[in-house]
mmCIF file of C-alpha atoms and ligand atoms in Angstrom:
data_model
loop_
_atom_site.group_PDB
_atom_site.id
_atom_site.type_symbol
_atom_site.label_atom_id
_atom_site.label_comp_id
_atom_site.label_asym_id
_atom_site.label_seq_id
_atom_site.Cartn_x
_atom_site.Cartn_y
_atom_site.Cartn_z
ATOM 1 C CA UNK A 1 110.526 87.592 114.032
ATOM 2 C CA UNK A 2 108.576 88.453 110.896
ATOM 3 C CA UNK A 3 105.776 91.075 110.958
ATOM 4 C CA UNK A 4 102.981 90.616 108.509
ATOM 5 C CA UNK A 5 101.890 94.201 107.499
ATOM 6 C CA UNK A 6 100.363 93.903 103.261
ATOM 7 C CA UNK A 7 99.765 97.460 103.126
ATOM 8 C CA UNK A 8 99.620 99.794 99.663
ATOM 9 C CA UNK A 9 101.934 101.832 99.809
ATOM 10 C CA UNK A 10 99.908 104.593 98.048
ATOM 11 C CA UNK A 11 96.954 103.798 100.160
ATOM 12 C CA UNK A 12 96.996 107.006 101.621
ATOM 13 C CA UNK A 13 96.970 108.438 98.012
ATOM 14 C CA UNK A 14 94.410 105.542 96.932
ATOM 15 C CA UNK A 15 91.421 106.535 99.651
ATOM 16 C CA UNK A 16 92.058 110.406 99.391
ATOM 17 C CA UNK A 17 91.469 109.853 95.071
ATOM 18 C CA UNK A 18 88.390 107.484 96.216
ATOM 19 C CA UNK A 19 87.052 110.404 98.115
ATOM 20 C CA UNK A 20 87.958 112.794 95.415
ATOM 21 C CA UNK A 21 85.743 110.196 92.685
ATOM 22 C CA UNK A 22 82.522 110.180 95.350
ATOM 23 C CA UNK A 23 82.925 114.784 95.688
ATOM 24 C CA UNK A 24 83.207 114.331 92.293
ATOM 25 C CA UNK A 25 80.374 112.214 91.650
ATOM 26 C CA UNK A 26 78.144 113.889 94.037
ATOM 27 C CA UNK A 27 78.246 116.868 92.085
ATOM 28 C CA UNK A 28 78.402 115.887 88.935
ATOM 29 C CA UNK A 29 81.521 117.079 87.354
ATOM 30 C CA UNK A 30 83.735 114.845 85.250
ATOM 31 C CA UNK A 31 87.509 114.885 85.503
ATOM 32 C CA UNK A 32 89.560 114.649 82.849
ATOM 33 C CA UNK A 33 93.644 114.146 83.969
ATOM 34 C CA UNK A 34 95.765 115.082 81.256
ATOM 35 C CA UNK A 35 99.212 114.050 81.361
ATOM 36 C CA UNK A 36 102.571 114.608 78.879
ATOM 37 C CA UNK A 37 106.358 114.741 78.874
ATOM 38 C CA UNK A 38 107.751 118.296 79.073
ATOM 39 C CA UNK A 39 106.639 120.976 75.661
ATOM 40 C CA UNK A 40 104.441 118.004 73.997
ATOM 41 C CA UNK A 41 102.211 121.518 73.590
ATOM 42 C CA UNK A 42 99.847 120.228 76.497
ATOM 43 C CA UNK A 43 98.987 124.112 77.425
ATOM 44 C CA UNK A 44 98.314 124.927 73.483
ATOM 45 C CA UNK A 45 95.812 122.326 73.119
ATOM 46 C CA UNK A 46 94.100 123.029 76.252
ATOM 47 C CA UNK A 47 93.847 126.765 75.640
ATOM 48 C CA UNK A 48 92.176 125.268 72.098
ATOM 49 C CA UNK A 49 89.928 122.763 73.217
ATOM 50 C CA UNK A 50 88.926 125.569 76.150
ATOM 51 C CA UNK A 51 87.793 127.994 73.285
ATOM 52 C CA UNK A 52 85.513 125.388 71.753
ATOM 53 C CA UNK A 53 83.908 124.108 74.412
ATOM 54 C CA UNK A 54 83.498 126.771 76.452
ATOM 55 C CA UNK A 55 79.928 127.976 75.085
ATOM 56 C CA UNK A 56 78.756 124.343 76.257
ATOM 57 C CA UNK A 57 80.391 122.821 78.977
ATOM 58 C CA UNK A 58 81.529 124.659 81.645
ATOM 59 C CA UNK A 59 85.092 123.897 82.588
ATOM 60 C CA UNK A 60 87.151 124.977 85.171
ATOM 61 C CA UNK A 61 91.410 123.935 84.928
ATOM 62 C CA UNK A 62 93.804 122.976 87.987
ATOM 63 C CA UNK A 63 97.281 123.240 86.292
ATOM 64 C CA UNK A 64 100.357 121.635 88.131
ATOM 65 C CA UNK A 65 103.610 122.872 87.763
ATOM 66 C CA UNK A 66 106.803 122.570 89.729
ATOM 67 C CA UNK A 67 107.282 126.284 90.037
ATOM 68 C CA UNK A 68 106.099 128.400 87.460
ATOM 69 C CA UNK A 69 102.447 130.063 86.771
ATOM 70 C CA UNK A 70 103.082 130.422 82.918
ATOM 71 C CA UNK A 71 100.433 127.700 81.840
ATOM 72 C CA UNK A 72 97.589 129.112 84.271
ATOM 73 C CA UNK A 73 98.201 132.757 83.308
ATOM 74 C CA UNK A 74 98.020 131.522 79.920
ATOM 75 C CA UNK A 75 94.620 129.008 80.281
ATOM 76 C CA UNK A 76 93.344 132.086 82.562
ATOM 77 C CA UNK A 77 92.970 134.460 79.402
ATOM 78 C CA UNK A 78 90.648 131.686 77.945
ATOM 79 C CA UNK A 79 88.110 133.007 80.710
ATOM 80 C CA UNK A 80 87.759 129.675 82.413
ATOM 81 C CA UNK A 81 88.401 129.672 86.119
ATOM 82 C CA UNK A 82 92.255 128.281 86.581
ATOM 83 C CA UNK A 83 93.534 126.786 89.868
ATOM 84 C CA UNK A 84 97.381 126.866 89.708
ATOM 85 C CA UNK A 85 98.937 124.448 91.576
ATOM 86 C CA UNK A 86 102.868 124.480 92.176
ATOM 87 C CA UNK A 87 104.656 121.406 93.664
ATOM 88 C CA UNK A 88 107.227 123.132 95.312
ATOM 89 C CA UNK A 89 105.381 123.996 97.861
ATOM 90 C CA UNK A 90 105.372 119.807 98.899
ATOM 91 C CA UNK A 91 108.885 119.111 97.780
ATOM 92 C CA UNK A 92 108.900 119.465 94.152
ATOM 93 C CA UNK A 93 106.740 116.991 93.051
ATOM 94 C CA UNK A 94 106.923 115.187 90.011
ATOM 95 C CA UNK A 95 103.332 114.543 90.224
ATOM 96 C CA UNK A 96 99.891 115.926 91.509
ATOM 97 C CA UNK A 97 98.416 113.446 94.526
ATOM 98 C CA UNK A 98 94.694 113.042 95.325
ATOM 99 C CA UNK A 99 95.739 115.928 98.280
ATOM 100 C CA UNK A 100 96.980 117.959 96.187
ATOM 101 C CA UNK A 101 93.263 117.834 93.778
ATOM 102 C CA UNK A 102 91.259 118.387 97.167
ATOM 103 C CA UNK A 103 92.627 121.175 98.217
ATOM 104 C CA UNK A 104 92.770 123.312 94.787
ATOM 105 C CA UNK A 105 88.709 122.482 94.746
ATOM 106 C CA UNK A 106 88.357 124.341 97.754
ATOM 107 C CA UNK A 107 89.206 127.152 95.293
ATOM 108 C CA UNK A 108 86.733 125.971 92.945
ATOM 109 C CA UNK A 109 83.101 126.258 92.703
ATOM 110 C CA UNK A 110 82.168 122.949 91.861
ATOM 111 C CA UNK A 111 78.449 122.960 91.860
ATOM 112 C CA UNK A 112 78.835 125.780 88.524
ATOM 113 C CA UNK A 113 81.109 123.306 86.758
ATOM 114 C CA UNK A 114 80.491 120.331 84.320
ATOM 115 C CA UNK A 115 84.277 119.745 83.499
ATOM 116 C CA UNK A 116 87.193 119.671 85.566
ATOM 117 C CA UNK A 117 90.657 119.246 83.611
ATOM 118 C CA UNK A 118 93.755 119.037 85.570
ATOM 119 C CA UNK A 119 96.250 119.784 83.600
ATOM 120 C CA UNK A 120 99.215 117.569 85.459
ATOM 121 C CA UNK A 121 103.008 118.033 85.692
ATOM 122 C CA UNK A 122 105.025 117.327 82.720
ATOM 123 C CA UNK A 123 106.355 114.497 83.287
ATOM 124 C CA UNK A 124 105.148 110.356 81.878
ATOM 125 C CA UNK A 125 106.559 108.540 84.485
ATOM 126 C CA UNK A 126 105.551 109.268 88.021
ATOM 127 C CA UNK A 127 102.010 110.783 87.399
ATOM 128 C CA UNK A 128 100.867 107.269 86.087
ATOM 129 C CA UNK A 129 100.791 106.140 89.370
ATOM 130 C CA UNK A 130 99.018 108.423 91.045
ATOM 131 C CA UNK A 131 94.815 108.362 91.134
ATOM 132 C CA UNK A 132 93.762 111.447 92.003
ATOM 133 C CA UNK A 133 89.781 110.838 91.495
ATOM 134 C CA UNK A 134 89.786 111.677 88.202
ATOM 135 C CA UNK A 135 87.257 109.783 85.686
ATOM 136 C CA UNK A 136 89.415 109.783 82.371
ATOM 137 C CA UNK A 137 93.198 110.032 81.532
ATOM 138 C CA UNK A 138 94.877 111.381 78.085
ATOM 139 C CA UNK A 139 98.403 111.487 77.317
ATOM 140 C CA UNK A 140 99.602 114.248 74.881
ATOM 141 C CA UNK A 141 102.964 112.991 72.898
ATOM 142 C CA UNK A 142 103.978 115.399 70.332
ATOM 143 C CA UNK A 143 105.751 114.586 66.777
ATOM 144 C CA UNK A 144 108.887 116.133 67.874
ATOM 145 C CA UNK A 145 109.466 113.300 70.355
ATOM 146 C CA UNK A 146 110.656 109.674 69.629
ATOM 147 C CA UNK A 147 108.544 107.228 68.337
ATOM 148 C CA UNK A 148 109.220 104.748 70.743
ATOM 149 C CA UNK A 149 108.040 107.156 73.903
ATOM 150 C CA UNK A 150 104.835 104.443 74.319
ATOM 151 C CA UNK A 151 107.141 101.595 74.569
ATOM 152 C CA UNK A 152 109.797 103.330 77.172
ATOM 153 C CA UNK A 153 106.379 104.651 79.487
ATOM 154 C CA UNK A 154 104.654 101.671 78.880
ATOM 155 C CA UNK A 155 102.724 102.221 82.417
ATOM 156 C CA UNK A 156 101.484 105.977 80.861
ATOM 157 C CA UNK A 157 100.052 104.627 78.040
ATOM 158 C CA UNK A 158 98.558 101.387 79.800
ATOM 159 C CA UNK A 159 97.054 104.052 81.899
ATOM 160 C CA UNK A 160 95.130 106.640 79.612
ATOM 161 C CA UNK A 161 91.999 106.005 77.822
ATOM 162 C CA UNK A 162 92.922 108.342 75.247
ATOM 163 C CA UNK A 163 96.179 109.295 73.876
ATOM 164 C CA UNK A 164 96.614 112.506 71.569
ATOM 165 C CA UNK A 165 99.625 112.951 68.706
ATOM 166 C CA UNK A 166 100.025 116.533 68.523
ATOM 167 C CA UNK A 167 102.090 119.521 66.297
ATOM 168 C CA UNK A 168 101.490 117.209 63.343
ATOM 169 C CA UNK A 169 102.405 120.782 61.346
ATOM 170 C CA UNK A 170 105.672 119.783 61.981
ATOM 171 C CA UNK A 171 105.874 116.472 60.158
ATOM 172 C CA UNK A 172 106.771 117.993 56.608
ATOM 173 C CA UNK A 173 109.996 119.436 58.684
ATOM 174 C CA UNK A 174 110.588 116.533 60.600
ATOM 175 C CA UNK A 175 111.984 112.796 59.825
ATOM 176 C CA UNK A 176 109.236 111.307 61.595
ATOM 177 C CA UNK A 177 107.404 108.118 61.529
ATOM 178 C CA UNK A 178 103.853 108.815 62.920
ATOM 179 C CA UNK A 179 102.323 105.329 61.697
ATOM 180 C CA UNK A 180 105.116 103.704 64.030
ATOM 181 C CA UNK A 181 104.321 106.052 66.661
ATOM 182 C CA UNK A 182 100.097 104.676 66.657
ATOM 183 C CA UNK A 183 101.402 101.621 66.241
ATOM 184 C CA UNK A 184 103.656 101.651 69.518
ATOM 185 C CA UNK A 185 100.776 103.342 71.140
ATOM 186 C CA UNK A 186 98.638 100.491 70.087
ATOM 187 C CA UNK A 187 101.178 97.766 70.969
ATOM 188 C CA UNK A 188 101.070 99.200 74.439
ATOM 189 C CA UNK A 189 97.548 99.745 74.680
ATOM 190 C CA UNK A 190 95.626 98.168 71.779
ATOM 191 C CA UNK A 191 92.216 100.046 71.047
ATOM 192 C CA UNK A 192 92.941 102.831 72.720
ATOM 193 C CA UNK A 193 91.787 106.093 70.406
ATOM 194 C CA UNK A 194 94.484 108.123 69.122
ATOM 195 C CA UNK A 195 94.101 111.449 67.895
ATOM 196 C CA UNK A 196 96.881 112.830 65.437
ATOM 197 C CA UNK A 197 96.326 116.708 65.661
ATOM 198 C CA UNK A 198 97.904 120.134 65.714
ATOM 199 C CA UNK A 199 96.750 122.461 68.577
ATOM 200 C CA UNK A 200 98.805 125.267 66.445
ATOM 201 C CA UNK A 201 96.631 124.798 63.390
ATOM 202 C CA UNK A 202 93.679 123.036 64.609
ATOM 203 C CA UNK A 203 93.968 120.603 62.281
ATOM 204 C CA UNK A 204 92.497 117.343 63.747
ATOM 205 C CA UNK A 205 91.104 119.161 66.792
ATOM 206 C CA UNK A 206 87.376 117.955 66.191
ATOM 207 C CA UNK A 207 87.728 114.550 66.541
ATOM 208 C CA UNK A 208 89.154 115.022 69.858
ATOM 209 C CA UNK A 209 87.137 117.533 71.438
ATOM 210 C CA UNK A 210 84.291 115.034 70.240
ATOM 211 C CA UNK A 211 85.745 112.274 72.316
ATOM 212 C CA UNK A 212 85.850 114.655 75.036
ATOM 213 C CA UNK A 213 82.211 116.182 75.185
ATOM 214 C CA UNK A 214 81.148 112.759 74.488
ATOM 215 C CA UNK A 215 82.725 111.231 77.672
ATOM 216 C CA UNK A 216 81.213 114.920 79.691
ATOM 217 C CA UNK A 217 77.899 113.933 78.250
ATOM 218 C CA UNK A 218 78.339 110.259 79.811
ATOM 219 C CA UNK A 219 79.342 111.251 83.364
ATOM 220 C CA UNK A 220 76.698 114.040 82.875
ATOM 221 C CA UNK A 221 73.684 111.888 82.258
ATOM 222 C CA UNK A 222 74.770 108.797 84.739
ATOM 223 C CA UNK B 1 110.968 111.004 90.965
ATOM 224 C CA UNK B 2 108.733 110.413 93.800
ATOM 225 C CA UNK B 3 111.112 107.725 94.851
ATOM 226 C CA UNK B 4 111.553 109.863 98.127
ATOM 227 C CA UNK B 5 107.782 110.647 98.789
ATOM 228 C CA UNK B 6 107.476 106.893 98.429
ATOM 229 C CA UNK B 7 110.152 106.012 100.348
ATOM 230 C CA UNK B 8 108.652 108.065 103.623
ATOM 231 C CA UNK B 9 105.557 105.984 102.903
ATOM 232 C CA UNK B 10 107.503 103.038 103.789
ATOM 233 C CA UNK B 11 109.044 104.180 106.894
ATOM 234 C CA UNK B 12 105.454 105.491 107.993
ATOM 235 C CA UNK B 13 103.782 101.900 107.100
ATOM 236 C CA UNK B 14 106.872 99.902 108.508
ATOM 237 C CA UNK B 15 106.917 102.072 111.716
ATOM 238 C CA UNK B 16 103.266 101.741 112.601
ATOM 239 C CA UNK B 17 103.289 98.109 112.165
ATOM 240 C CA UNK B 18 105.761 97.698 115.324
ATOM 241 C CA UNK B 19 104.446 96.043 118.054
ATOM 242 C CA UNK B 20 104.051 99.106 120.817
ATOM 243 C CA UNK B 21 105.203 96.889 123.720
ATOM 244 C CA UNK B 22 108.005 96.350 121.974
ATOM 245 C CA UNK B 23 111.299 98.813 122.986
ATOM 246 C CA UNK B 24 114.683 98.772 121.727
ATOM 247 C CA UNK B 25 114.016 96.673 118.942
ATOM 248 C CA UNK B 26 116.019 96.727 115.586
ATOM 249 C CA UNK B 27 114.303 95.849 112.610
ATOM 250 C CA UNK B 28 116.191 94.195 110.292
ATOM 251 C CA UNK B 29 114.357 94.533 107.049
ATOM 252 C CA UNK B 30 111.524 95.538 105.452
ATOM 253 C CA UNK B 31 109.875 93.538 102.758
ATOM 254 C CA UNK B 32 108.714 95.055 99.455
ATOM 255 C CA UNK B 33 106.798 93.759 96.366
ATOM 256 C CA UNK B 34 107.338 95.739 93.562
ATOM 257 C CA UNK B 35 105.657 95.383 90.366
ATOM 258 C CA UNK B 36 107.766 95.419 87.413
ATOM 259 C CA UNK B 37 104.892 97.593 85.864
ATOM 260 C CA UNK B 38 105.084 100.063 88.469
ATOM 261 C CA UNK B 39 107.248 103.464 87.459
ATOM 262 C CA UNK B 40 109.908 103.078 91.011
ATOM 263 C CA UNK B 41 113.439 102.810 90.531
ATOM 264 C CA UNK B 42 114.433 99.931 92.756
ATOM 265 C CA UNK B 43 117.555 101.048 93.093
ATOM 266 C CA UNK B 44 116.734 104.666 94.060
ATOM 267 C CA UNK B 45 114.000 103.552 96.025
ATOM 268 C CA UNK B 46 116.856 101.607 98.209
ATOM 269 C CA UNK B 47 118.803 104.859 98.142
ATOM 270 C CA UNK B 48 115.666 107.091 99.167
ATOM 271 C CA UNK B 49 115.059 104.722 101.977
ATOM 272 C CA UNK B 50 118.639 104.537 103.248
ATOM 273 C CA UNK B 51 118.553 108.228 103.910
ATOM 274 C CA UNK B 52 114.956 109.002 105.369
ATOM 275 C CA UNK B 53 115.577 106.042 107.555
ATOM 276 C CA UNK B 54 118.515 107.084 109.612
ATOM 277 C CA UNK B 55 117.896 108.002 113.097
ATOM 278 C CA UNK B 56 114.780 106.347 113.036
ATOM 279 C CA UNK B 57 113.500 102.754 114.647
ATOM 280 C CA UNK B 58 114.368 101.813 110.712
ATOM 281 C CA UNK B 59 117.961 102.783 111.158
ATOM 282 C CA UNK B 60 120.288 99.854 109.453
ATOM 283 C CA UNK B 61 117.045 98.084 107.878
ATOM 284 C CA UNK B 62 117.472 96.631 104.567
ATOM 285 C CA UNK B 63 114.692 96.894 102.069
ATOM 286 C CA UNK B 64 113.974 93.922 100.175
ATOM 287 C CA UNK B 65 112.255 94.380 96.822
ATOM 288 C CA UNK B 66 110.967 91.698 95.270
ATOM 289 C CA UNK B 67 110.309 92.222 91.959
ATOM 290 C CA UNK B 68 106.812 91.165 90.294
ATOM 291 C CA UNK B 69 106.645 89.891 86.707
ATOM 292 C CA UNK B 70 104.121 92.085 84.544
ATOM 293 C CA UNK B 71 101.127 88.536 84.288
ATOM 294 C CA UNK B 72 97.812 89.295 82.120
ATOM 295 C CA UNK B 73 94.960 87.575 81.437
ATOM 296 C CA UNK B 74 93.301 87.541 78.408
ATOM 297 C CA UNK B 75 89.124 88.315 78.082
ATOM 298 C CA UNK B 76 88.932 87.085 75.246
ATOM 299 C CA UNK B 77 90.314 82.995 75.028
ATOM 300 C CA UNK B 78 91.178 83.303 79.007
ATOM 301 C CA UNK B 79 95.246 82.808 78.297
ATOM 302 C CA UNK B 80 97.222 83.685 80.436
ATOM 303 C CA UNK B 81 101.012 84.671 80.212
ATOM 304 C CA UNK B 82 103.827 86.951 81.053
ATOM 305 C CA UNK B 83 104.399 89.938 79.680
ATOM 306 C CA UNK B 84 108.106 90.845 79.549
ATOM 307 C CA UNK B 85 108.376 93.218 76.143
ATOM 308 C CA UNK B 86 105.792 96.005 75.565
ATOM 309 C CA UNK B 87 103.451 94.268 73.680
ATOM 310 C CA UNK B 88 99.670 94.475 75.792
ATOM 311 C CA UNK B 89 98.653 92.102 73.512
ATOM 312 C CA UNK B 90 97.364 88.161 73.838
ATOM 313 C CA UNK B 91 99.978 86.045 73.216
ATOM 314 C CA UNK B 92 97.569 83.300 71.503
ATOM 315 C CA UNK B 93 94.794 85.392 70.091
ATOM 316 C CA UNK B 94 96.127 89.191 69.441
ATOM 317 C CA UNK B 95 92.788 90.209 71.567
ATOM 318 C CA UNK B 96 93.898 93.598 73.012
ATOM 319 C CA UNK B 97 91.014 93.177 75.934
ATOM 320 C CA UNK B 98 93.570 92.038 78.446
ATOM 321 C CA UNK B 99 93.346 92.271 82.232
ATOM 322 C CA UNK B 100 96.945 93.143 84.121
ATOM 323 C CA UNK B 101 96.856 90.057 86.698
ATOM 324 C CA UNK B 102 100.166 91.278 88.675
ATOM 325 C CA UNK B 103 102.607 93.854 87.973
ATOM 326 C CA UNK B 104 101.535 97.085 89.593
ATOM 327 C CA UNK B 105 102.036 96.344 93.509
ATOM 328 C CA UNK B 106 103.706 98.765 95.674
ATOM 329 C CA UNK B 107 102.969 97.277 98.615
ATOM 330 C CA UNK B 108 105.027 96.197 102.108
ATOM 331 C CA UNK B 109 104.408 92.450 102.539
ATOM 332 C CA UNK B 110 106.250 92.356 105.781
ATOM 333 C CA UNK B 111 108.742 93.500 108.477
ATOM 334 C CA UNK B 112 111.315 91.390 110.427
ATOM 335 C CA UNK B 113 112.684 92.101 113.688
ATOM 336 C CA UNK B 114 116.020 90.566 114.874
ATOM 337 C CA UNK B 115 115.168 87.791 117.514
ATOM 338 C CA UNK B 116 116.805 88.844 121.130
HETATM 339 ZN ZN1 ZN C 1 93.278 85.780 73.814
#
């Protein structure tokens, strides 16, 4: 005898990130998932982009990790509040879930905040398909990483609305072919904005942190 | 991998969607569309769910994935086609403004229970 069921299985995951978007909403703070393999420099750039929009937009960081607190103690000397989040805790995780989002905001004071960046486990395969309630995803790929990464995490890159090429200060060191790299980003996801940067240097930095207040402004005046 | 967390998602689904009237039944397998898009292993999915499901009304089910072919459409010209390389990209007119038709399921379709 054969059972109909047709359930999601990440349904569970699907209506907690819906009620995530609507807290979200409600208070008006846009969410901003950022998402990367392992050392892509995610924490650099975040501790960058912190400093320079700090006087502006006020931010506050949930960082997920599978067991350390390195990247929040480093974010934390920015001066923005940090929520560190450690996966252990529900198995190891490869990923944050929408749960996972709710409860760190009960450590945050959401009504003082215009930004929320959650700062995601390293990792560009299982975080892709989890919604946690965020309104925009980036993906942070580094120079020092193959140039076919977009085409092996296809679902990543479908994913983001913005995808960021960083530790371009290495390419005079490196035998590296960044114009493939966009291109492979663009095969995957074609008109998606790329920003080629170093967090180290700042080179490149504006353009991004432009896309980013731009999008804040957006959810801000909606 | 979140093969496992997924996997326990399955059991959870397939489990509630027994009949409660029903006792001593064996439930032969569970059926599974699986995007091709979607970032789960099949085969440690399979593995994942062979584990969690011992000693459970799932014990000895067989998971049947059936695997969904990656389909857009494009919003452009309105083509539609498979996508089986990782080019996002319409096939007749390069537009990159392309909605993913199938793919991405995760979803149980079904259970089957062994007739008595
Ligand atoms: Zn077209």
């Amino acid at each position: 005898m054969e059972i109909k069921v047709v359930k999601k299985v990440l349904g569970v995951n699907d209506t907690m990130a819906k009620q995530n978007r609507d807290m979200f909403t409600e208070k008006r703070v846009f969410v901003l998932n950022m998402m990367s393999s392992p050392g892509s420099g995610k924490t650099t750039l975040l501790e960058k982009t912190l400093i320079q929009i700090m006087p502006e937009i006020k931010t506050a960081v949930i960082v997920g990790d599978i067991c350390t607190s390195n990247d929040a103690d480093r974010l934390a000397v920015t001066g923005v509040p940090v929520v560190q989040v450690n996966t252990d805790e529900f198995g190891g995780d490869c990923h944050l879930a929408a749960h996972v989002i709710e409860k760190a905001c009960e450590n945050i004071d959401l009504d003082s905040i215009d930004l929320l960046i959650v700062e995601n486990v390293g990792n560009l395969v299982c975080p892709a398909e989890f919604d946690i309630g965020e309104d925009a995803r980036a993906v942070v790929l580094s120079v020092a990483e193959g140039e076919d990464k977009p085409l092996k995490y296809p679902l990543m890159f479908r994913k983001c609305d913005a995808a960021i090429l960083n530790k371009t200060d290495l390419l005079p060191y490196l035998d590296y072919d960044s114009k493939q790299a966009v291109n492979n980003i663009l095969q995957v996801h074609p008109e998606m904005p790329v920003f080629e940067l170093s967090a180290k240097t700042g080179d490149g930095l504006e353009s991004w942190i432009d896309w980013l207040k731009e999008y804040v402004r957006k959810k801000l005046q909606a | 991998m979140h093969e496992m967390g997924i996997a326990m998602q399955l059991v959870e689904i397939a489990s509630a969607a027994i009949p409660g009237d029903m006792e001593n039944i064996q439930v032969e397998k569970v059926n599974l569309k699986l995007g091709k898009l979607s970032s789960v292993v099949p085969d440690s999915l399979r593995f994942c769910f062979e584990i969690i499901t011992k000693e459970t009304l799932l014990a000895g089910a067989e998971l049947c994935i059936q695997e969904i072919e990656v389909t857009a459409r494009c919003n452009d010209c309105n083509a539609e086609w498979t996508i089986t390389g990782p080019a996002f990209s319409c096939e007749k007119c390069k537009s990159g403004n392309i909605t993913i038709v199938s793919g991405q399921e995760l979803e149980i379709s079904s259970i089957e229970i062994a007739d008595e």
